[in-house]
Amino acid sequence: MGSLISHPFRIWYDGNPVPCGGIGGVTTLPEYRSNGTMRQLLTGVLKNAYESGEVFSILAPFSYDFYRKFGYETASWIVDYEISCELLQ
C-alpha cells in the first residue's frame, strides 16, 4: 500500500547533540492514495520516534501543506553557493 523510513541520527541544537529522525522514501501506490494510508504510517512512525526520545524529525517535503497536517513547519532553507575554482588554493 505505502511505505516510508525514518533514518535515526543526531543533530546539533543549542550546542548539544539531540536525537533526530530523517523521514524519507515516502511512497503510496496510486490506488491507495487519499485513503489515509500515509497518515497511518506517518502517525505511527512519529509516535514511535517521540517515545524513543527523538527530539526532531527532518524531511524534504514534496508538499508543505501535506506535512503541516502532521505538525511540520519550515525551519530552514537550503542555500547553495557557487565559487570560482580559481579562489580555491
mmCIF file of N, CA, C and O in Angstrom:
data_model
loop_
_atom_site.group_PDB
_atom_site.id
_atom_site.type_symbol
_atom_site.label_atom_id
_atom_site.label_comp_id
_atom_site.label_asym_id
_atom_site.label_seq_id
_atom_site.Cartn_x
_atom_site.Cartn_y
_atom_site.Cartn_z
ATOM 1 N N MET A 1 0.813 -1.192 0.000
ATOM 2 C CA MET A 1 0.000 0.000 0.000
ATOM 3 C C MET A 1 0.859 1.259 0.000
ATOM 4 O O MET A 1 0.695 2.115 -0.833
ATOM 5 N N GLY A 2 1.767 1.352 0.981
ATOM 6 C CA GLY A 2 2.629 2.518 1.092
ATOM 7 C C GLY A 2 3.805 2.197 1.997
ATOM 8 O O GLY A 2 3.814 1.181 2.691
ATOM 9 N N SER A 3 4.798 3.070 1.981
ATOM 10 C CA SER A 3 5.952 2.855 2.852
ATOM 11 C C SER A 3 6.655 4.180 3.128
ATOM 12 O O SER A 3 6.457 5.167 2.420
ATOM 13 N N LEU A 4 7.450 4.163 4.173
ATOM 14 C CA LEU A 4 8.339 5.278 4.491
ATOM 15 C C LEU A 4 9.398 4.755 5.436
ATOM 16 O O LEU A 4 9.284 3.669 5.987
ATOM 17 N N ILE A 5 10.451 5.519 5.597
ATOM 18 C CA ILE A 5 11.527 5.142 6.510
ATOM 19 C C ILE A 5 11.936 6.365 7.316
ATOM 20 O O ILE A 5 11.838 7.488 6.846
ATOM 21 N N SER A 6 12.339 6.107 8.544
ATOM 22 C CA SER A 6 12.890 7.176 9.372
ATOM 23 C C SER A 6 14.314 6.774 9.732
ATOM 24 O O SER A 6 14.537 5.798 10.437
ATOM 25 N N HIS A 7 15.265 7.527 9.198
ATOM 26 C CA HIS A 7 16.679 7.267 9.447
ATOM 27 C C HIS A 7 17.073 7.954 10.753
ATOM 28 O O HIS A 7 17.030 9.184 10.835
ATOM 29 N N PRO A 8 17.454 7.211 11.781
ATOM 30 C CA PRO A 8 17.861 7.854 13.034
ATOM 31 C C PRO A 8 19.277 8.431 12.936
ATOM 32 O O PRO A 8 20.169 7.808 12.371
ATOM 33 N N PHE A 9 19.449 9.634 13.431
ATOM 34 C CA PHE A 9 20.763 10.255 13.523
ATOM 35 C C PHE A 9 20.703 11.358 14.567
ATOM 36 O O PHE A 9 19.689 11.525 15.225
ATOM 37 N N ARG A 10 21.778 12.085 14.745
ATOM 38 C CA ARG A 10 21.810 13.187 15.713
ATOM 39 C C ARG A 10 22.085 14.497 14.988
ATOM 40 O O ARG A 10 22.804 14.521 14.010
ATOM 41 N N ILE A 11 21.475 15.555 15.496
ATOM 42 C CA ILE A 11 21.758 16.893 15.004
ATOM 43 C C ILE A 11 22.207 17.735 16.190
ATOM 44 O O ILE A 11 22.032 17.339 17.344
ATOM 45 N N TRP A 12 22.803 18.875 15.916
ATOM 46 C CA TRP A 12 23.211 19.793 16.972
ATOM 47 C C TRP A 12 22.130 20.838 17.161
ATOM 48 O O TRP A 12 21.677 21.464 16.211
ATOM 49 N N TYR A 13 21.682 21.014 18.390
ATOM 50 C CA TYR A 13 20.695 22.034 18.731
ATOM 51 C C TYR A 13 21.138 22.713 20.015
ATOM 52 O O TYR A 13 21.370 22.037 21.015
ATOM 53 N N ASP A 14 21.269 24.010 19.952
ATOM 54 C CA ASP A 14 21.664 24.795 21.126
ATOM 55 C C ASP A 14 22.967 24.269 21.731
ATOM 56 O O ASP A 14 23.123 24.186 22.946
ATOM 57 N N GLY A 15 23.899 23.855 20.860
ATOM 58 C CA GLY A 15 25.208 23.403 21.303
ATOM 59 C C GLY A 15 25.271 21.971 21.802
ATOM 60 O O GLY A 15 26.294 21.539 22.314
ATOM 61 N N ASN A 16 24.180 21.223 21.643
ATOM 62 C CA ASN A 16 24.141 19.841 22.138
ATOM 63 C C ASN A 16 23.639 18.891 21.061
ATOM 64 O O ASN A 16 22.738 19.248 20.284
ATOM 65 N N PRO A 17 24.179 17.657 21.031
ATOM 66 C CA PRO A 17 23.635 16.686 20.085
ATOM 67 C C PRO A 17 22.292 16.161 20.597
ATOM 68 O O PRO A 17 22.129 15.888 21.790
ATOM 69 N N VAL A 18 21.306 16.073 19.706
ATOM 70 C CA VAL A 18 19.982 15.571 20.078
ATOM 71 C C VAL A 18 19.520 14.549 19.039
ATOM 72 O O VAL A 18 19.875 14.642 17.871
ATOM 73 N N PRO A 19 18.724 13.563 19.464
ATOM 74 C CA PRO A 19 18.226 12.559 18.530
ATOM 75 C C PRO A 19 17.275 13.166 17.501
ATOM 76 O O PRO A 19 16.485 14.060 17.804
ATOM 77 N N CYS A 20 17.361 12.650 16.274
ATOM 78 C CA CYS A 20 16.543 13.154 15.175
ATOM 79 C C CYS A 20 16.209 11.994 14.243
ATOM 80 O O CYS A 20 16.952 11.022 14.164
ATOM 81 N N GLY A 21 15.104 12.108 13.558
ATOM 82 C CA GLY A 21 14.744 11.134 12.531
ATOM 83 C C GLY A 21 14.645 11.831 11.197
ATOM 84 O O GLY A 21 14.090 12.926 11.106
ATOM 85 N N GLY A 22 15.191 11.236 10.177
ATOM 86 C CA GLY A 22 15.100 11.788 8.832
ATOM 87 C C GLY A 22 14.099 10.989 8.024
ATOM 88 O O GLY A 22 14.354 9.845 7.679
ATOM 89 N N ILE A 23 12.939 11.567 7.764
ATOM 90 C CA ILE A 23 11.887 10.873 7.040
ATOM 91 C C ILE A 23 12.227 10.848 5.549
ATOM 92 O O ILE A 23 12.579 11.865 4.956
ATOM 93 N N GLY A 24 12.116 9.679 4.947
ATOM 94 C CA GLY A 24 12.408 9.540 3.525
ATOM 95 C C GLY A 24 11.691 8.349 2.934
ATOM 96 O O GLY A 24 11.037 7.575 3.638
ATOM 97 N N GLY A 25 11.835 8.189 1.642
ATOM 98 C CA GLY A 25 11.239 7.049 0.946
ATOM 99 C C GLY A 25 9.734 6.985 1.085
ATOM 100 O O GLY A 25 9.160 5.897 1.144
ATOM 101 N N VAL A 26 9.084 8.137 1.129
ATOM 102 C CA VAL A 26 7.631 8.185 1.318
ATOM 103 C C VAL A 26 6.956 7.850 -0.011
ATOM 104 O O VAL A 26 7.097 8.571 -0.991
ATOM 105 N N THR A 27 6.256 6.723 -0.018
ATOM 106 C CA THR A 27 5.587 6.284 -1.248
ATOM 107 C C THR A 27 4.227 5.676 -0.928
ATOM 108 O O THR A 27 4.038 5.072 0.128
ATOM 109 N N THR A 28 3.304 5.854 -1.844
ATOM 110 C CA THR A 28 1.981 5.227 -1.759
ATOM 111 C C THR A 28 1.593 4.782 -3.165
ATOM 112 O O THR A 28 1.727 5.548 -4.126
ATOM 113 N N LEU A 29 1.119 3.556 -3.275
ATOM 114 C CA LEU A 29 0.631 3.095 -4.567
ATOM 115 C C LEU A 29 -0.558 3.952 -4.995
ATOM 116 O O LEU A 29 -1.368 4.359 -4.154
ATOM 117 N N PRO A 30 -0.667 4.245 -6.280
ATOM 118 C CA PRO A 30 -1.738 5.136 -6.751
ATOM 119 C C PRO A 30 -3.136 4.736 -6.283
ATOM 120 O O PRO A 30 -3.933 5.588 -5.892
ATOM 121 N N GLU A 31 -3.426 3.460 -6.273
ATOM 122 C CA GLU A 31 -4.780 3.028 -5.896
ATOM 123 C C GLU A 31 -5.081 3.192 -4.400
ATOM 124 O O GLU A 31 -6.229 3.055 -3.982
ATOM 125 N N TYR A 32 -4.051 3.500 -3.582
ATOM 126 C CA TYR A 32 -4.257 3.691 -2.138
ATOM 127 C C TYR A 32 -4.086 5.140 -1.710
ATOM 128 O O TYR A 32 -4.117 5.439 -0.521
ATOM 129 N N ARG A 33 -3.903 6.055 -2.661
ATOM 130 C CA ARG A 33 -3.744 7.465 -2.319
ATOM 131 C C ARG A 33 -5.084 8.051 -1.883
ATOM 132 O O ARG A 33 -6.145 7.633 -2.318
ATOM 133 N N SER A 34 -5.002 9.002 -0.979
ATOM 134 C CA SER A 34 -6.182 9.730 -0.476
ATOM 135 C C SER A 34 -7.136 8.859 0.334
ATOM 136 O O SER A 34 -8.315 9.156 0.426
ATOM 137 N N ASN A 35 -6.621 7.767 0.935
ATOM 138 C CA ASN A 35 -7.489 6.956 1.795
ATOM 139 C C ASN A 35 -6.933 6.813 3.207
ATOM 140 O O ASN A 35 -7.410 5.999 3.985
ATOM 141 N N GLY A 36 -5.898 7.604 3.543
ATOM 142 C CA GLY A 36 -5.372 7.593 4.902
ATOM 143 C C GLY A 36 -4.187 6.680 5.137
ATOM 144 O O GLY A 36 -3.692 6.570 6.261
ATOM 145 N N THR A 37 -3.714 6.013 4.088
ATOM 146 C CA THR A 37 -2.581 5.090 4.239
ATOM 147 C C THR A 37 -1.351 5.803 4.801
ATOM 148 O O THR A 37 -0.759 5.370 5.787
ATOM 149 N N MET A 38 -0.949 6.903 4.173
ATOM 150 C CA MET A 38 0.250 7.602 4.629
ATOM 151 C C MET A 38 0.031 8.253 5.990
ATOM 152 O O MET A 38 0.943 8.296 6.811
ATOM 153 N N ARG A 39 -1.167 8.727 6.254
ATOM 154 C CA ARG A 39 -1.459 9.306 7.571
ATOM 155 C C ARG A 39 -1.225 8.260 8.664
ATOM 156 O O ARG A 39 -0.604 8.547 9.681
ATOM 157 N N GLN A 40 -1.682 7.046 8.458
ATOM 158 C CA GLN A 40 -1.478 5.988 9.448
ATOM 159 C C GLN A 40 0.006 5.661 9.615
ATOM 160 O O GLN A 40 0.494 5.521 10.741
ATOM 161 N N LEU A 41 0.716 5.530 8.507
ATOM 162 C CA LEU A 41 2.147 5.216 8.590
ATOM 163 C C LEU A 41 2.922 6.328 9.284
ATOM 164 O O LEU A 41 3.702 6.070 10.214
ATOM 165 N N LEU A 42 2.717 7.556 8.864
ATOM 166 C CA LEU A 42 3.473 8.673 9.423
ATOM 167 C C LEU A 42 3.118 8.901 10.888
ATOM 168 O O LEU A 42 4.002 9.158 11.706
ATOM 169 N N THR A 43 1.864 8.778 11.234
ATOM 170 C CA THR A 43 1.450 8.933 12.635
ATOM 171 C C THR A 43 2.133 7.888 13.516
ATOM 172 O O THR A 43 2.633 8.203 14.597
ATOM 173 N N GLY A 44 2.185 6.644 13.050
ATOM 174 C CA GLY A 44 2.841 5.585 13.813
ATOM 175 C C GLY A 44 4.342 5.798 13.955
ATOM 176 O O GLY A 44 4.908 5.629 15.040
ATOM 177 N N VAL A 45 4.997 6.192 12.870
ATOM 178 C CA VAL A 45 6.444 6.439 12.903
ATOM 179 C C VAL A 45 6.762 7.591 13.854
ATOM 180 O O VAL A 45 7.691 7.512 14.665
ATOM 181 N N LEU A 46 6.004 8.676 13.781
ATOM 182 C CA LEU A 46 6.256 9.831 14.655
ATOM 183 C C LEU A 46 5.981 9.506 16.121
ATOM 184 O O LEU A 46 6.696 9.967 17.010
ATOM 185 N N LYS A 47 4.961 8.689 16.388
ATOM 186 C CA LYS A 47 4.671 8.272 17.769
ATOM 187 C C LYS A 47 5.833 7.447 18.327
ATOM 188 O O LYS A 47 6.310 7.690 19.438
ATOM 189 N N ASN A 48 6.312 6.496 17.546
ATOM 190 C CA ASN A 48 7.453 5.681 17.985
ATOM 191 C C ASN A 48 8.705 6.526 18.174
ATOM 192 O O ASN A 48 9.469 6.321 19.120
ATOM 193 N N ALA A 49 8.933 7.472 17.270
ATOM 194 C CA ALA A 49 10.104 8.347 17.374
ATOM 195 C C ALA A 49 10.038 9.169 18.660
ATOM 196 O O ALA A 49 11.031 9.287 19.385
ATOM 197 N N TYR A 50 8.896 9.724 18.953
ATOM 198 C CA TYR A 50 8.714 10.520 20.172
ATOM 199 C C TYR A 50 8.951 9.662 21.416
ATOM 200 O O TYR A 50 9.664 10.066 22.329
ATOM 201 N N GLU A 51 8.375 8.473 21.418
ATOM 202 C CA GLU A 51 8.530 7.573 22.570
ATOM 203 C C GLU A 51 9.974 7.105 22.749
ATOM 204 O O GLU A 51 10.398 6.803 23.859
ATOM 205 N N SER A 52 10.752 7.064 21.668
ATOM 206 C CA SER A 52 12.149 6.630 21.776
ATOM 207 C C SER A 52 13.098 7.793 22.044
ATOM 208 O O SER A 52 14.301 7.603 22.112
ATOM 209 N N GLY A 53 12.546 9.011 22.179
ATOM 210 C CA GLY A 53 13.373 10.142 22.565
ATOM 211 C C GLY A 53 13.839 11.050 21.450
ATOM 212 O O GLY A 53 14.638 11.957 21.689
ATOM 213 N N GLU A 54 13.369 10.809 20.227
ATOM 214 C CA GLU A 54 13.757 11.712 19.141
ATOM 215 C C GLU A 54 13.128 13.077 19.376
ATOM 216 O O GLU A 54 11.932 13.194 19.578
ATOM 217 N N VAL A 55 13.959 14.101 19.349
ATOM 218 C CA VAL A 55 13.502 15.459 19.613
ATOM 219 C C VAL A 55 13.031 16.138 18.327
ATOM 220 O O VAL A 55 12.093 16.929 18.336
ATOM 221 N N PHE A 56 13.686 15.835 17.211
ATOM 222 C CA PHE A 56 13.371 16.454 15.927
ATOM 223 C C PHE A 56 13.126 15.394 14.865
ATOM 224 O O PHE A 56 13.598 14.266 14.975
ATOM 225 N N SER A 57 12.407 15.787 13.845
ATOM 226 C CA SER A 57 12.209 14.972 12.655
ATOM 227 C C SER A 57 12.380 15.896 11.456
ATOM 228 O O SER A 57 11.829 16.995 11.429
ATOM 229 N N ILE A 58 13.162 15.447 10.485
ATOM 230 C CA ILE A 58 13.502 16.283 9.337
ATOM 231 C C ILE A 58 13.071 15.582 8.048
ATOM 232 O O ILE A 58 13.177 14.363 7.936
ATOM 233 N N LEU A 59 12.609 16.377 7.098
ATOM 234 C CA LEU A 59 12.294 15.832 5.783
ATOM 235 C C LEU A 59 12.416 16.929 4.735
ATOM 236 O O LEU A 59 12.484 18.106 5.055
ATOM 237 N N ALA A 60 12.460 16.523 3.495
ATOM 238 C CA ALA A 60 12.418 17.449 2.367
ATOM 239 C C ALA A 60 11.077 17.189 1.686
ATOM 240 O O ALA A 60 10.924 16.228 0.947
ATOM 241 N N PRO A 61 10.076 18.000 1.974
ATOM 242 C CA PRO A 61 8.709 17.672 1.559
ATOM 243 C C PRO A 61 8.429 17.840 0.071
ATOM 244 O O PRO A 61 8.978 18.720 -0.579
ATOM 245 N N PHE A 62 7.556 16.990 -0.426
ATOM 246 C CA PHE A 62 7.027 17.181 -1.775
ATOM 247 C C PHE A 62 5.894 18.194 -1.732
ATOM 248 O O PHE A 62 5.565 18.811 -2.736
ATOM 249 N N SER A 63 5.284 18.347 -0.547
ATOM 250 C CA SER A 63 4.174 19.283 -0.374
ATOM 251 C C SER A 63 4.200 19.804 1.056
ATOM 252 O O SER A 63 4.048 19.028 1.999
ATOM 253 N N TYR A 64 4.394 21.094 1.221
ATOM 254 C CA TYR A 64 4.409 21.679 2.563
ATOM 255 C C TYR A 64 3.059 21.517 3.248
ATOM 256 O O TYR A 64 2.979 21.209 4.431
ATOM 257 N N ASP A 65 1.971 21.724 2.500
ATOM 258 C CA ASP A 65 0.631 21.604 3.081
ATOM 259 C C ASP A 65 0.368 20.204 3.614
ATOM 260 O O ASP A 65 -0.220 20.034 4.680
ATOM 261 N N PHE A 66 0.825 19.177 2.898
ATOM 262 C CA PHE A 66 0.614 17.796 3.342
ATOM 263 C C PHE A 66 1.268 17.562 4.699
ATOM 264 O O PHE A 66 0.651 17.049 5.623
ATOM 265 N N TYR A 67 2.522 17.949 4.838
ATOM 266 C CA TYR A 67 3.255 17.661 6.076
ATOM 267 C C TYR A 67 2.885 18.596 7.229
ATOM 268 O O TYR A 67 3.083 18.248 8.387
ATOM 269 N N ARG A 68 2.333 19.764 6.924
ATOM 270 C CA ARG A 68 1.857 20.644 8.003
ATOM 271 C C ARG A 68 0.743 19.967 8.797
ATOM 272 O O ARG A 68 0.589 20.223 9.984
ATOM 273 N N LYS A 69 0.000 19.077 8.169
ATOM 274 C CA LYS A 69 -1.067 18.348 8.868
ATOM 275 C C LYS A 69 -0.498 17.493 9.997
ATOM 276 O O LYS A 69 -1.223 17.116 10.919
ATOM 277 N N PHE A 70 0.802 17.185 9.938
ATOM 278 C CA PHE A 70 1.451 16.356 10.950
ATOM 279 C C PHE A 70 2.320 17.168 11.898
ATOM 280 O O PHE A 70 3.082 16.621 12.684
ATOM 281 N N GLY A 71 2.232 18.491 11.807
ATOM 282 C CA GLY A 71 2.978 19.357 12.713
ATOM 283 C C GLY A 71 4.298 19.874 12.178
ATOM 284 O O GLY A 71 5.018 20.575 12.882
ATOM 285 N N TYR A 72 4.641 19.527 10.941
ATOM 286 C CA TYR A 72 5.889 20.025 10.361
ATOM 287 C C TYR A 72 5.726 21.482 9.949
ATOM 288 O O TYR A 72 4.647 21.921 9.580
ATOM 289 N N GLU A 73 6.832 22.206 10.009
ATOM 290 C CA GLU A 73 6.870 23.579 9.525
ATOM 291 C C GLU A 73 8.263 23.858 9.013
ATOM 292 O O GLU A 73 9.227 23.212 9.427
ATOM 293 N N THR A 74 8.382 24.792 8.109
ATOM 294 C CA THR A 74 9.675 25.155 7.558
ATOM 295 C C THR A 74 10.539 25.760 8.657
ATOM 296 O O THR A 74 10.139 26.725 9.301
ATOM 297 N N ALA A 75 11.696 25.149 8.880
ATOM 298 C CA ALA A 75 12.611 25.637 9.913
ATOM 299 C C ALA A 75 13.847 26.276 9.287
ATOM 300 O O ALA A 75 14.489 27.105 9.907
ATOM 301 N N SER A 76 14.187 25.867 8.081
ATOM 302 C CA SER A 76 15.336 26.448 7.400
ATOM 303 C C SER A 76 15.221 26.167 5.913
ATOM 304 O O SER A 76 14.499 25.280 5.487
ATOM 305 N N TRP A 77 15.943 26.939 5.157
ATOM 306 C CA TRP A 77 16.004 26.760 3.718
ATOM 307 C C TRP A 77 17.432 26.373 3.348
ATOM 308 O O TRP A 77 18.383 26.832 3.956
ATOM 309 N N ILE A 78 17.571 25.547 2.362
ATOM 310 C CA ILE A 78 18.892 25.174 1.877
ATOM 311 C C ILE A 78 19.383 26.291 0.965
ATOM 312 O O ILE A 78 18.651 26.771 0.104
ATOM 313 N N VAL A 79 20.608 26.695 1.174
ATOM 314 C CA VAL A 79 21.208 27.741 0.363
ATOM 315 C C VAL A 79 22.414 27.154 -0.354
ATOM 316 O O VAL A 79 23.263 26.522 0.262
ATOM 317 N N ASP A 80 22.468 27.332 -1.653
ATOM 318 C CA ASP A 80 23.601 26.867 -2.443
ATOM 319 C C ASP A 80 24.503 28.049 -2.765
ATOM 320 O O ASP A 80 24.019 29.136 -3.081
ATOM 321 N N TYR A 81 25.800 27.815 -2.672
ATOM 322 C CA TYR A 81 26.784 28.829 -3.024
ATOM 323 C C TYR A 81 27.661 28.290 -4.137
ATOM 324 O O TYR A 81 28.011 27.110 -4.143
ATOM 325 N N GLU A 82 28.017 29.135 -5.071
ATOM 326 C CA GLU A 82 28.962 28.759 -6.122
ATOM 327 C C GLU A 82 30.160 29.699 -6.035
ATOM 328 O O GLU A 82 30.003 30.909 -5.899
ATOM 329 N N ILE A 83 31.362 29.082 -6.093
ATOM 330 C CA ILE A 83 32.573 29.891 -6.103
ATOM 331 C C ILE A 83 33.450 29.422 -7.254
ATOM 332 O O ILE A 83 33.390 28.274 -7.673
ATOM 333 N N SER A 84 34.260 30.319 -7.707
ATOM 334 C CA SER A 84 35.169 30.013 -8.799
ATOM 335 C C SER A 84 36.292 29.113 -8.289
ATOM 336 O O SER A 84 36.806 29.306 -7.178
ATOM 337 N N CYS A 85 36.689 28.139 -9.076
ATOM 338 C CA CYS A 85 37.797 27.247 -8.713
ATOM 339 C C CYS A 85 39.091 28.032 -8.491
ATOM 340 O O CYS A 85 39.940 27.621 -7.696
ATOM 341 N N GLU A 86 39.242 29.159 -9.155
ATOM 342 C CA GLU A 86 40.437 29.970 -9.014
ATOM 343 C C GLU A 86 40.599 30.518 -7.597
ATOM 344 O O GLU A 86 41.688 30.861 -7.149
ATOM 345 N N LEU A 87 39.494 30.618 -6.869
ATOM 346 C CA LEU A 87 39.555 31.126 -5.498
ATOM 347 C C LEU A 87 40.033 30.080 -4.492
ATOM 348 O O LEU A 87 40.388 30.408 -3.368
ATOM 349 N N LEU A 88 40.030 28.812 -4.887
ATOM 350 C CA LEU A 88 40.478 27.725 -4.003
ATOM 351 C C LEU A 88 41.988 27.558 -4.129
ATOM 352 O O LEU A 88 42.548 27.591 -5.203
ATOM 353 N N GLN A 89 42.633 27.362 -3.015
ATOM 354 C CA GLN A 89 44.081 27.174 -3.039
ATOM 355 C C GLN A 89 44.429 25.715 -2.974
ATOM 356 O O GLN A 89 43.925 24.949 -2.290
#
